[in-house]
Amino acid sequence: MYKKLALLLIPLFISNFILGQSKYYDSLVIEFGKSKINSINLFVDTVIDVRNTKPSCLGVWEKKKYVFVPVDNFLQIQKPLATEIKGMFLISPNTSTNSKYRLQIDEFDVFANEKFFSKNFTCNASVSVYSLKEDNKYYYSGTLMYETTSKSRVKKKNIGLGYEDIIDKWKINFMLDIDKIRACKANDSLCAIPNYKRFSFPIKKNLYTNLESFIGQKSWLMDGEIIFSRPETEKKFYRHAYCIRYRNDEKYESFETSVYNTQQNIRISNKMVLILKKKLFFGLNRWVESEYAKHGLEDIFLVDFSLSQSITFNQLSKKGVIAGFGIMGNVNYIYSEGALFQPYLIVQLGIKL
């Protein structure tokens, strides 16, 4: 028995005391997009990469190998990122090129999140634009910021295709935006491009504090949320929030904390956003006096899942009050009570800083 136990423990000691002294990493090398994007008639003098990472690195995350060995995974391309982006433009200026620019890569991070039977791919990027003025000097014009997302059902062995797809999507959006900047009027410095902003890097995130009240036939709920998020750059974007929930039912009250809370936001105007939320909670119950004798220790616990849809007043690129209303479907499970479905009306009030 002791020999078997020793055989099981030896790999653990080796990983901690021997392998742990070295830095282990793995790399996935992909193309900078699958499709060839035609260059636009615009000359970029220089592309500078100021990220604190390898020039060819697009992302890094940690995974466990052989169950307990931590391994850094790098997503890389064959050439430096600055070289790839400069290659999207004219090699040299020509007589029809009036606009000249310099670009600075402040951020470029590509990653994937597991979601049921598919993966959500995201490209977060920030590129500062400097334009050449009449005195032959380059001046800061603004920063193009992206939160590009896509969903793909690629197999694990073909995950590189998903990364290349999201890069292609970013490249198309980036080229269109640069072309708009070139074509915009001189007095329209931000060119009416929603994701073209003036700020210093690193990006200042918005702080959302939100209070939602849910009114049902037999109970009422209250959720408190807090979110740190990037400024909006896309019409559709996702957010993840930490949330606590208080439930007041005719038989009990519960205090719950979120295990999963994802929000899909769809901006329908400069003032209004449609929000679809999925939340999963784990909580503890406190029964009213008349119910104590009917419930055992197992009924202290509660699992709670909800889907909601709301219309929210949330001004684009402005701080201030947010408010909304909507509907929610909720299923909560207690051992002796089973699963119970209840609909609710939502009233929401919060602030964005």
Tab-separated table of C-alpha atoms in Angstrom:
chain	number	residue	atom	x	y	z
A	1	MET	CA	0.000	0.000	0.000
A	2	TYR	CA	2.820	2.400	0.949
A	3	LYS	CA	4.628	1.660	-2.309
A	4	LYS	CA	1.520	2.583	-4.309
A	5	LEU	CA	1.120	5.772	-2.314
A	6	ALA	CA	4.777	6.660	-2.916
A	7	LEU	CA	4.355	6.105	-6.659
A	8	LEU	CA	1.448	8.545	-6.651
A	9	LEU	CA	3.281	11.185	-4.638
A	10	ILE	CA	6.611	11.086	-6.516
A	11	PRO	CA	5.289	12.949	-9.618
A	12	LEU	CA	3.794	15.618	-7.370
A	13	PHE	CA	7.106	16.216	-5.572
A	14	ILE	CA	8.981	16.262	-8.880
A	15	SER	CA	6.633	18.883	-10.318
A	16	ASN	CA	6.827	21.110	-7.241
A	17	PHE	CA	10.526	20.913	-6.429
A	18	ILE	CA	12.159	20.201	-9.763
A	19	LEU	CA	9.849	21.232	-12.581
A	20	GLY	CA	8.627	24.161	-10.504
A	21	GLN	CA	12.092	25.717	-10.627
A	22	SER	CA	11.916	26.091	-14.412
A	23	LYS	CA	9.544	28.117	-16.581
A	24	TYR	CA	7.427	25.879	-18.786
A	25	TYR	CA	5.540	27.237	-21.737
A	26	ASP	CA	3.765	26.133	-24.886
A	27	SER	CA	3.081	28.124	-28.049
A	28	LEU	CA	0.374	28.136	-30.694
A	29	VAL	CA	1.657	29.814	-33.863
A	30	ILE	CA	-1.018	31.121	-36.245
A	31	GLU	CA	-1.264	33.336	-39.312
A	32	PHE	CA	-2.194	36.997	-38.863
A	33	GLY	CA	-5.609	36.283	-40.317
A	34	LYS	CA	-6.539	33.806	-43.027
A	35	SER	CA	-7.707	36.118	-45.816
A	36	LYS	CA	-5.612	38.636	-47.701
A	37	ILE	CA	-6.799	42.199	-47.046
A	38	ASN	CA	-6.145	44.607	-49.916
A	39	SER	CA	-4.071	47.658	-48.978
A	40	ILE	CA	-5.850	51.012	-48.997
A	41	ASN	CA	-4.338	54.110	-50.602
A	42	LEU	CA	-2.746	55.327	-47.395
A	43	PHE	CA	0.847	55.445	-46.231
A	44	VAL	CA	1.864	54.630	-42.662
A	45	ASP	CA	5.367	55.849	-41.949
A	46	THR	CA	5.974	53.847	-38.758
A	47	VAL	CA	4.179	51.344	-36.541
A	48	ILE	CA	5.464	51.236	-32.962
A	49	ASP	CA	4.599	48.420	-30.566
A	50	VAL	CA	4.735	49.623	-26.944
A	51	ARG	CA	3.139	46.533	-25.384
A	52	ASN	CA	5.043	44.890	-22.554
A	53	THR	CA	5.332	41.532	-24.316
A	54	LYS	CA	7.109	39.785	-27.176
A	55	PRO	CA	6.647	41.563	-30.546
A	56	SER	CA	4.992	38.486	-32.081
A	57	CYS	CA	2.804	37.586	-29.073
A	58	LEU	CA	-0.970	38.112	-29.293
A	59	GLY	CA	-2.025	36.528	-26.004
A	60	VAL	CA	-0.918	34.489	-23.002
A	61	TRP	CA	-2.811	32.335	-20.518
A	62	GLU	CA	-2.036	29.568	-18.031
A	63	LYS	CA	-3.173	25.952	-18.220
A	64	LYS	CA	-2.461	22.836	-16.174
A	65	LYS	CA	-0.515	20.062	-17.869
A	66	TYR	CA	-0.487	16.530	-16.435
A	67	VAL	CA	-3.127	17.767	-13.954
A	68	PHE	CA	-0.827	19.818	-11.711
A	69	VAL	CA	2.015	21.304	-13.826
A	70	PRO	CA	1.328	25.008	-14.664
A	71	VAL	CA	2.191	25.860	-18.263
A	72	ASP	CA	2.130	29.312	-19.861
A	73	ASN	CA	0.449	29.178	-23.272
A	74	PHE	CA	1.441	31.818	-25.835
A	75	LEU	CA	-0.537	32.752	-28.942
A	76	GLN	CA	1.995	33.934	-31.515
A	77	ILE	CA	2.322	34.965	-35.144
A	78	GLN	CA	5.370	34.399	-37.339
A	79	LYS	CA	6.315	38.080	-37.744
A	80	PRO	CA	6.229	40.977	-35.252
A	81	LEU	CA	2.758	42.487	-34.904
A	82	ALA	CA	4.017	45.937	-35.940
A	83	THR	CA	5.377	44.447	-39.182
A	84	GLU	CA	2.066	42.718	-39.947
A	85	ILE	CA	0.030	45.894	-39.383
A	86	LYS	CA	2.402	48.054	-41.442
A	87	GLY	CA	2.070	45.502	-44.257
A	88	MET	CA	-1.652	46.325	-44.460
A	89	PHE	CA	-0.804	49.744	-45.965
A	90	LEU	CA	1.169	51.137	-48.903
A	91	ILE	CA	4.863	50.259	-48.926
A	92	SER	CA	5.792	53.803	-49.987
A	93	PRO	CA	3.847	57.053	-50.540
A	94	ASN	CA	2.617	57.888	-54.037
A	95	THR	CA	1.380	61.045	-55.753
A	96	SER	CA	-2.263	60.344	-54.848
A	97	THR	CA	-1.508	59.872	-51.160
A	98	ASN	CA	-2.228	63.047	-49.221
A	99	SER	CA	-2.482	61.534	-45.749
A	100	LYS	CA	0.417	60.091	-43.808
A	101	TYR	CA	0.211	58.495	-40.396
A	102	ARG	CA	2.139	56.855	-37.613
A	103	LEU	CA	0.517	54.159	-35.501
A	104	GLN	CA	1.257	53.055	-31.958
A	105	ILE	CA	0.042	49.659	-30.728
A	106	ASP	CA	-0.964	50.174	-27.100
A	107	GLU	CA	-2.880	46.922	-26.696
A	108	PHE	CA	-3.524	43.788	-28.748
A	109	ASP	CA	-4.883	40.794	-26.875
A	110	VAL	CA	-6.612	37.805	-28.476
A	111	PHE	CA	-8.235	35.123	-26.322
A	112	ALA	CA	-11.034	32.536	-26.216
A	113	ASN	CA	-13.646	31.653	-23.600
A	114	GLU	CA	-15.419	28.300	-23.362
A	115	LYS	CA	-19.198	28.541	-23.677
A	116	PHE	CA	-21.154	25.279	-23.683
A	117	PHE	CA	-20.363	23.615	-27.055
A	118	SER	CA	-18.688	26.641	-28.647
A	119	LYS	CA	-15.936	29.166	-27.998
A	120	ASN	CA	-16.227	32.931	-27.819
A	121	PHE	CA	-13.196	34.591	-29.422
A	122	THR	CA	-12.294	38.175	-28.492
A	123	CYS	CA	-9.766	40.682	-29.782
A	124	ASN	CA	-9.173	43.667	-27.490
A	125	ALA	CA	-7.025	46.238	-29.268
A	126	SER	CA	-6.057	49.894	-28.906
A	127	VAL	CA	-4.083	51.689	-31.625
A	128	SER	CA	-3.097	55.361	-31.276
A	129	VAL	CA	-3.105	57.397	-34.494
A	130	TYR	CA	-0.640	60.223	-35.214
A	131	SER	CA	-1.153	62.342	-38.354
A	132	LEU	CA	1.385	64.404	-40.300
A	133	LYS	CA	0.697	68.148	-40.210
A	134	GLU	CA	1.918	71.035	-42.375
A	135	ASP	CA	5.061	71.543	-40.281
A	136	ASN	CA	6.130	67.946	-41.141
A	137	LYS	CA	5.583	66.775	-37.563
A	138	TYR	CA	3.311	64.002	-36.357
A	139	TYR	CA	0.635	64.908	-33.807
A	140	TYR	CA	-1.654	62.679	-31.777
A	141	SER	CA	-5.133	62.531	-33.341
A	142	GLY	CA	-6.927	59.858	-31.314
A	143	THR	CA	-7.025	56.191	-30.379
A	144	LEU	CA	-8.941	53.457	-32.183
A	145	MET	CA	-10.214	51.017	-29.587
A	146	TYR	CA	-11.747	47.598	-30.290
A	147	GLU	CA	-13.575	44.857	-28.451
A	148	THR	CA	-14.205	42.534	-31.395
A	149	THR	CA	-16.010	39.252	-30.670
A	150	SER	CA	-17.109	36.166	-32.593
A	151	LYS	CA	-18.521	32.744	-31.796
A	152	SER	CA	-17.165	29.593	-33.430
A	153	ARG	CA	-17.769	25.846	-33.091
A	154	VAL	CA	-14.194	24.874	-33.963
A	155	LYS	CA	-12.715	21.647	-32.633
A	156	LYS	CA	-9.825	21.809	-30.192
A	157	LYS	CA	-7.315	20.680	-32.820
A	158	ASN	CA	-8.509	23.483	-35.156
A	159	ILE	CA	-8.680	26.249	-32.563
A	160	GLY	CA	-6.125	28.253	-34.540
A	161	LEU	CA	-8.798	28.828	-37.205
A	162	GLY	CA	-10.999	30.552	-34.625
A	163	TYR	CA	-8.167	32.896	-33.654
A	164	GLU	CA	-7.457	33.674	-37.313
A	165	ASP	CA	-11.154	34.414	-37.944
A	166	ILE	CA	-11.328	36.992	-35.147
A	167	ILE	CA	-8.110	38.632	-36.397
A	168	ASP	CA	-9.630	38.866	-39.896
A	169	LYS	CA	-12.719	40.519	-38.426
A	170	TRP	CA	-10.538	43.028	-36.569
A	171	LYS	CA	-8.438	43.771	-39.677
A	172	ILE	CA	-11.530	44.606	-41.738
A	173	ASN	CA	-12.913	46.922	-39.039
A	174	PHE	CA	-9.522	48.578	-38.550
A	175	MET	CA	-8.998	49.251	-42.265
A	176	LEU	CA	-12.502	50.711	-42.597
A	177	ASP	CA	-11.898	53.012	-39.625
A	178	ILE	CA	-8.518	54.216	-40.895
A	179	ASP	CA	-10.117	54.960	-44.267
A	180	LYS	CA	-12.860	56.969	-42.512
A	181	ILE	CA	-10.220	58.957	-40.609
A	182	ARG	CA	-8.494	59.803	-43.866
A	183	ALA	CA	-11.756	60.876	-45.504
A	184	CYS	CA	-13.188	62.900	-42.618
A	185	LYS	CA	-13.173	66.670	-42.554
A	186	ALA	CA	-10.381	68.543	-40.836
A	187	ASN	CA	-12.775	70.117	-38.331
A	188	ASP	CA	-14.223	66.732	-37.365
A	189	SER	CA	-11.251	65.455	-35.398
A	190	LEU	CA	-12.922	62.259	-34.179
A	191	CYS	CA	-14.717	61.660	-37.484
A	192	ALA	CA	-17.968	60.455	-35.855
A	193	ILE	CA	-16.387	57.015	-35.323
A	194	PRO	CA	-17.744	55.609	-32.010
A	195	ASN	CA	-14.553	53.719	-31.160
A	196	TYR	CA	-12.206	56.629	-32.073
A	197	LYS	CA	-11.490	58.346	-28.782
A	198	ARG	CA	-9.071	60.747	-27.160
A	199	PHE	CA	-7.524	59.431	-23.973
A	200	SER	CA	-4.190	58.392	-22.565
A	201	PHE	CA	-3.240	54.736	-22.239
A	202	PRO	CA	-3.791	52.637	-20.139
A	203	ILE	CA	-7.540	52.751	-20.662
A	204	LYS	CA	-9.623	54.028	-17.775
A	205	LYS	CA	-12.397	51.530	-17.167
A	206	ASN	CA	-15.950	52.484	-16.288
A	207	LEU	CA	-17.305	51.507	-12.885
A	208	TYR	CA	-20.959	50.456	-12.888
A	209	THR	CA	-22.898	50.046	-9.646
A	210	ASN	CA	-26.362	48.709	-10.238
A	211	LEU	CA	-29.378	47.853	-8.079
A	212	GLU	CA	-32.196	45.730	-9.533
A	213	SER	CA	-35.529	45.081	-7.813
A	214	PHE	CA	-37.677	42.110	-8.896
A	215	ILE	CA	-41.376	42.029	-8.069
A	216	GLY	CA	-43.170	38.662	-8.194
A	217	GLN	CA	-46.517	37.263	-7.089
A	218	LYS	CA	-45.227	35.471	-3.967
A	219	SER	CA	-41.788	36.982	-3.445
A	220	TRP	CA	-39.502	39.887	-4.208
A	221	LEU	CA	-35.772	39.976	-4.915
A	222	MET	CA	-33.012	42.547	-4.940
A	223	ASP	CA	-29.685	42.285	-6.814
A	224	GLY	CA	-26.610	44.416	-6.233
A	225	GLU	CA	-24.057	44.378	-9.080
A	226	ILE	CA	-20.635	45.861	-9.629
A	227	ILE	CA	-18.852	45.925	-12.999
A	228	PHE	CA	-15.484	47.274	-14.142
A	229	SER	CA	-15.597	47.470	-17.935
A	230	ARG	CA	-13.893	48.958	-20.952
A	231	PRO	CA	-15.536	51.956	-22.645
A	232	GLU	CA	-18.026	50.881	-25.307
A	233	THR	CA	-16.680	50.459	-28.822
A	234	GLU	CA	-19.114	48.014	-30.439
A	235	LYS	CA	-22.870	47.896	-31.007
A	236	LYS	CA	-22.976	44.446	-29.374
A	237	PHE	CA	-20.738	43.710	-26.398
A	238	TYR	CA	-20.516	41.337	-23.432
A	239	ARG	CA	-19.933	42.050	-19.769
A	240	HIS	CA	-19.369	39.888	-16.682
A	241	ALA	CA	-20.412	41.137	-13.262
A	242	TYR	CA	-20.188	40.149	-9.625
A	243	CYS	CA	-23.624	40.079	-8.026
A	244	ILE	CA	-25.247	39.372	-4.670
A	245	ARG	CA	-28.964	38.633	-4.331
A	246	TYR	CA	-31.440	38.926	-1.478
A	247	ARG	CA	-34.699	36.951	-1.790
A	248	ASN	CA	-37.771	37.474	0.381
A	249	ASP	CA	-40.295	34.650	-0.002
A	250	GLU	CA	-43.423	33.969	2.035
A	251	LYS	CA	-41.727	30.869	3.572
A	252	TYR	CA	-38.085	31.936	3.789
A	253	GLU	CA	-35.468	34.508	2.932
A	254	SER	CA	-32.152	33.780	1.237
A	255	PHE	CA	-28.776	35.418	0.723
A	256	GLU	CA	-27.088	34.437	-2.551
A	257	THR	CA	-23.843	35.059	-4.415
A	258	SER	CA	-23.359	34.762	-8.164
A	259	VAL	CA	-21.480	31.809	-9.619
A	260	TYR	CA	-22.098	32.924	-13.198
A	261	ASN	CA	-23.324	36.294	-14.458
A	262	THR	CA	-22.961	37.173	-18.124
A	263	GLN	CA	-24.630	40.066	-19.905
A	264	GLN	CA	-25.138	40.599	-23.614
A	265	ASN	CA	-25.595	44.300	-24.391
A	266	ILE	CA	-27.059	45.572	-27.659
A	267	ARG	CA	-27.005	49.333	-28.130
A	268	ILE	CA	-30.171	50.463	-29.907
A	269	SER	CA	-29.529	54.228	-29.715
A	270	ASN	CA	-27.133	56.724	-28.150
A	271	LYS	CA	-29.271	56.625	-25.003
A	272	MET	CA	-30.780	53.136	-24.794
A	273	VAL	CA	-29.326	49.619	-24.439
A	274	LEU	CA	-31.071	46.235	-24.593
A	275	ILE	CA	-29.554	43.917	-21.959
A	276	LEU	CA	-29.941	40.126	-21.845
A	277	LYS	CA	-28.675	38.552	-18.611
A	278	LYS	CA	-28.003	34.990	-17.506
A	279	LYS	CA	-27.296	34.478	-13.811
A	280	LEU	CA	-26.556	31.453	-11.655
A	281	PHE	CA	-26.509	31.778	-7.852
A	282	PHE	CA	-25.736	29.637	-4.834
A	283	GLY	CA	-27.382	30.718	-1.599
A	284	LEU	CA	-28.320	30.012	2.014
A	285	ASN	CA	-31.895	30.017	3.310
A	286	ARG	CA	-33.414	31.130	6.587
A	287	TRP	CA	-36.914	29.740	7.096
A	288	VAL	CA	-39.707	31.520	8.941
A	289	GLU	CA	-40.576	30.118	12.385
A	290	SER	CA	-43.624	28.176	11.206
A	291	GLU	CA	-41.472	26.309	8.648
A	292	TYR	CA	-38.536	25.276	10.892
A	293	ALA	CA	-39.906	21.852	11.842
A	294	LYS	CA	-40.724	20.937	8.241
A	295	HIS	CA	-37.197	21.343	6.862
A	296	GLY	CA	-33.890	19.626	7.503
A	297	LEU	CA	-30.294	20.733	7.215
A	298	GLU	CA	-30.257	20.026	3.464
A	299	ASP	CA	-32.873	22.754	2.945
A	300	ILE	CA	-30.464	25.459	4.040
A	301	PHE	CA	-29.019	25.485	0.506
A	302	LEU	CA	-30.521	26.985	-2.639
A	303	VAL	CA	-29.537	26.992	-6.319
A	304	ASP	CA	-30.997	29.797	-8.391
A	305	PHE	CA	-30.965	30.427	-12.173
A	306	SER	CA	-32.505	33.396	-13.958
A	307	LEU	CA	-32.892	34.828	-17.462
A	308	SER	CA	-33.835	38.470	-17.891
A	309	GLN	CA	-34.368	41.083	-20.570
A	310	SER	CA	-34.451	44.810	-19.913
A	311	ILE	CA	-34.350	48.174	-21.665
A	312	THR	CA	-31.869	50.505	-19.966
A	313	PHE	CA	-31.189	54.226	-20.211
A	314	ASN	CA	-27.392	54.355	-20.535
A	315	GLN	CA	-25.883	57.229	-22.504
A	316	LEU	CA	-23.048	56.366	-24.878
A	317	SER	CA	-19.620	57.598	-23.715
A	318	LYS	CA	-21.164	59.585	-20.848
A	319	LYS	CA	-21.100	59.068	-17.098
A	320	GLY	CA	-24.200	59.413	-14.966
A	321	VAL	CA	-27.404	57.694	-13.911
A	322	ILE	CA	-28.566	54.469	-15.561
A	323	ALA	CA	-32.146	53.221	-15.193
A	324	GLY	CA	-34.397	50.641	-16.801
A	325	PHE	CA	-37.203	48.112	-16.594
A	326	GLY	CA	-37.809	44.596	-17.884
A	327	ILE	CA	-38.936	41.040	-17.169
A	328	MET	CA	-37.226	37.997	-15.654
A	329	GLY	CA	-37.878	34.273	-15.490
A	330	ASN	CA	-36.420	32.575	-12.411
A	331	VAL	CA	-36.006	28.930	-11.360
A	332	ASN	CA	-34.798	28.170	-7.844
A	333	TYR	CA	-34.207	24.726	-6.362
A	334	ILE	CA	-34.447	23.645	-2.711
A	335	TYR	CA	-34.163	19.937	-1.850
A	336	SER	CA	-37.563	19.427	-0.191
A	337	GLU	CA	-39.398	21.997	-2.306
A	338	GLY	CA	-38.062	20.958	-5.707
A	339	ALA	CA	-37.671	23.364	-8.624
A	340	LEU	CA	-39.972	26.381	-8.683
A	341	PHE	CA	-40.424	28.785	-11.611
A	342	GLN	CA	-41.568	32.359	-11.041
A	343	PRO	CA	-41.839	35.404	-13.352
A	344	TYR	CA	-40.846	38.875	-12.159
A	345	LEU	CA	-41.011	42.504	-13.233
A	346	ILE	CA	-37.693	44.398	-13.073
A	347	VAL	CA	-36.983	47.962	-11.968
A	348	GLN	CA	-33.338	49.009	-12.277
A	349	LEU	CA	-31.343	51.997	-11.018
A	350	GLY	CA	-27.591	52.558	-11.022
A	351	ILE	CA	-24.711	54.881	-11.755
A	352	LYS	CA	-21.809	54.826	-14.231
A	353	LEU	CA	-18.542	56.470	-13.194
